[in-house]
Short mmCIF file of C-alpha atoms in Angstrom, two decimals:
data_model
loop_
_atom_site.label_atom_id
_atom_site.label_comp_id
_atom_site.label_asym_id
_atom_site.label_seq_id
_atom_site.Cartn_x
_atom_site.Cartn_y
_atom_site.Cartn_z
CA MET A 1479 63.72 136.19 44.66
CA ALA A 1480 62.73 137.95 41.85
CA ARG A 1481 64.84 141.10 42.74
CA PRO A 1482 66.94 143.12 42.11
CA GLU A 1483 68.11 140.47 39.47
CA PRO A 1484 65.92 136.47 39.80
CA LEU A 1485 68.22 133.95 41.52
CA HIS A 1486 66.19 131.03 39.68
CA HIS A 1487 63.74 130.71 36.47
CA PHE A 1488 60.79 130.40 38.51
CA PRO A 1489 61.00 133.03 41.68
CA LYS A 1490 57.42 132.36 43.34
CA LYS A 1491 57.83 128.64 42.57
CA MET A 1492 61.63 128.41 44.62
CA SER A 1493 60.38 131.08 47.71
CA GLY A 1494 57.79 128.23 47.71
CA PHE A 1495 60.58 126.00 48.64
CA PHE A 1496 62.86 128.28 49.64
CA HIS A 1497 60.24 129.13 52.61
CA ALA A 1498 59.15 125.90 53.46
CA ALA A 1499 62.22 124.42 53.70
CA VAL A 1500 63.47 126.94 56.39
CA GLN A 1501 59.81 125.99 58.09
CA ARG A 1502 61.15 121.83 57.68
CA ILE A 1503 64.02 123.03 59.34
CA VAL A 1504 62.98 125.06 62.09
CA HIS A 1505 60.49 122.00 63.50
CA LYS A 1506 62.49 119.25 62.78
CA HIS A 1507 65.63 119.97 62.79
CA GLU A 1508 65.34 121.81 65.79
CA GLY A 1509 66.23 125.20 64.08
CA ASP A 1510 70.24 123.70 62.45
CA ALA A 1511 70.32 122.40 59.31
CA SER A 1512 73.37 120.42 59.94
CA ARG A 1513 71.05 116.95 62.23
CA ILE A 1514 70.15 116.49 58.33
CA TRP A 1515 73.08 115.11 58.31
CA SER A 1516 75.01 114.76 61.61
CA GLY A 1517 77.01 111.87 63.33
CA ARG A 1518 78.50 110.20 60.17
CA THR A 1519 74.91 109.09 59.16
CA SER A 1520 74.74 106.72 56.36
CA SER A 1521 74.20 108.40 52.57
CA ALA A 1522 71.25 106.79 52.00
CA GLN A 1523 68.76 109.11 55.37
CA VAL A 1524 70.78 112.16 53.65
CA VAL A 1525 69.93 112.06 50.20
CA ARG A 1526 66.65 111.01 51.99
CA ARG A 1527 66.45 113.78 54.32
CA PHE A 1528 66.60 115.68 51.58
CA LEU A 1529 63.87 113.76 49.55
CA GLU A 1530 61.45 115.34 52.32
CA PHE A 1531 62.02 118.71 50.96
CA ASP A 1532 59.40 120.15 48.63
CA GLY A 1533 60.49 120.38 45.18
CA VAL A 1534 64.20 118.46 45.55
CA GLY A 1535 63.90 115.35 43.24
CA PRO A 1536 66.73 112.46 42.77
CA LYS A 1537 68.93 115.06 41.15
CA ILE A 1538 69.28 117.96 43.33
CA ALA A 1539 69.39 115.00 46.56
CA SER A 1540 72.93 113.86 45.50
CA MET A 1541 74.02 116.60 44.28
CA ALA A 1542 73.87 117.71 47.88
CA ALA A 1543 75.07 115.23 49.82
CA GLN A 1544 78.02 115.29 47.53
CA ILE A 1545 79.12 118.71 48.33
CA LEU A 1546 78.41 117.54 51.84
CA ALA A 1547 80.56 114.54 51.39
CA ILE A 1548 82.69 116.77 48.71
CA ASP A 1549 83.33 119.68 49.39
CA PHE A 1550 82.77 120.03 53.20
CA GLU A 1551 84.22 116.61 54.36
CA VAL A 1552 81.47 115.74 56.51
CA PRO A 1553 81.92 112.71 57.28
CA PHE A 1554 78.66 109.42 56.27
CA SER A 1555 79.46 106.54 57.36
CA ASP A 1556 79.55 105.40 53.79
CA HIS A 1557 79.02 107.32 49.96
CA ASP A 1558 76.88 104.53 48.56
CA ALA A 1559 73.80 106.18 47.78
CA ILE A 1560 74.88 109.10 46.87
CA ASP A 1561 74.38 108.54 42.77
CA ILE A 1562 76.37 110.77 40.37
CA SER A 1563 73.67 113.70 38.18
CA VAL A 1564 72.81 112.86 35.31
CA ASP A 1565 72.12 115.67 33.79
CA ARG A 1566 72.31 116.53 29.06
CA HIS A 1567 76.52 117.13 30.43
CA VAL A 1568 76.96 113.13 31.83
CA GLN A 1569 74.99 112.33 29.05
CA ARG A 1570 77.12 113.14 26.80
CA VAL A 1571 80.39 111.52 27.81
CA PHE A 1572 78.53 108.75 29.15
CA GLY A 1573 77.30 107.96 25.10
CA ARG A 1574 81.12 109.72 23.90
CA LEU A 1575 82.60 107.24 25.80
CA GLY A 1576 80.70 104.03 24.74
CA LEU A 1577 79.84 103.78 28.46
CA CYS A 1578 76.26 104.30 27.95
CA ARG A 1579 74.29 103.99 24.93
CA PRO A 1580 74.36 107.54 24.00
CA ASP A 1581 70.04 108.47 24.64
CA ALA A 1582 70.60 106.13 27.88
CA GLY A 1583 68.20 107.53 30.87
CA ARG A 1584 69.19 108.41 34.35
CA GLU A 1585 68.69 104.94 35.84
CA GLU A 1586 71.24 103.30 32.88
CA ILE A 1587 73.05 106.58 34.05
CA ALA A 1588 73.15 106.08 37.14
CA LEU A 1589 73.44 101.80 37.55
CA LYS A 1590 76.54 102.42 34.80
CA ALA A 1591 78.11 104.50 37.75
CA ARG A 1592 77.25 102.63 40.18
CA GLU A 1593 79.15 99.71 38.34
CA LEU A 1594 82.09 101.71 37.84
CA HIS A 1595 82.70 103.85 40.90
CA PRO A 1596 80.29 101.47 43.86
CA GLU A 1597 82.04 102.71 46.87
CA PHE A 1598 80.36 106.58 45.68
CA PRO A 1599 78.41 106.44 42.31
CA GLY A 1600 78.44 110.62 42.31
CA PHE A 1601 82.38 111.31 43.16
CA LEU A 1602 82.40 110.52 39.28
CA ASP A 1603 78.80 113.58 38.53
CA GLY A 1604 82.25 116.62 39.11
CA PRO A 1605 84.92 115.21 36.74
CA ILE A 1606 82.15 113.71 34.42
CA TRP A 1607 80.19 116.97 34.33
CA GLU A 1608 83.81 119.38 33.89
CA ILE A 1609 84.30 117.25 30.90
CA GLY A 1610 81.43 117.90 29.15
CA ARG A 1611 80.79 121.78 29.56
CA SER A 1612 84.39 122.04 29.15
CA TRP A 1613 85.14 119.83 25.95
CA CYS A 1614 83.10 117.45 25.42
CA LYS A 1615 80.30 119.98 23.36
CA PRO A 1616 77.64 119.52 21.53
CA HIS A 1617 79.15 121.25 18.55
CA ASP A 1618 83.48 121.28 18.01
CA PRO A 1619 83.81 118.94 20.61
CA ALA A 1620 87.57 119.52 21.11
CA CYS A 1621 88.70 116.19 21.72
CA HIS A 1622 92.38 116.15 20.89
CA ALA A 1623 92.17 118.64 24.61
CA CYS A 1624 90.31 116.47 26.64
CA PRO A 1625 91.60 114.34 29.08
CA MET A 1626 89.16 111.28 28.09
CA ARG A 1627 90.86 111.53 24.42
CA ASP A 1628 93.36 108.19 24.42
CA LEU A 1629 89.99 106.06 25.65
CA CYS A 1630 87.30 106.95 23.83
CA PRO A 1631 86.07 106.19 21.03
CA SER A 1632 84.13 109.56 19.47
CA ALA A 1633 87.27 111.75 20.07
CA ALA A 1634 89.46 108.40 18.11
CA ALA A 1635 87.19 108.75 15.37
CA THR A 1636 88.18 112.74 15.13
CA ARG A 1637 91.64 111.80 14.50
#
């Protein structure tokens, strides 16, 4: 985890989490990580199972379930327990679009995402994050190029 290049900001702590995760997979899932999500299980079960790992909180658990559902097309019985993974980019975009207060916390943003896309709130995560990273920057946002410019009150204010 630390050499040659650190894989994380806290390599010692993360190496402990990684070792514990491997042990959990060996002992609880019979050495097969896919048992965490196999059997067309519910999204709530998958998110909860990820939360059982040391060092995994709601954001990482939802992100892991999103990756399985979207990138790897793992079939779940539903997707409604996979929340948006709120970070500074998502918070900024939700605030500027007027979907939430600019200083809204994670819970408020997650609730708004559930309202907007109840069957799979986490589906919004990737596109919103990309908008925040690429166009809706903290300083000098590129509103003219943003795909949300026609819907965004903040972009309208820059015209």
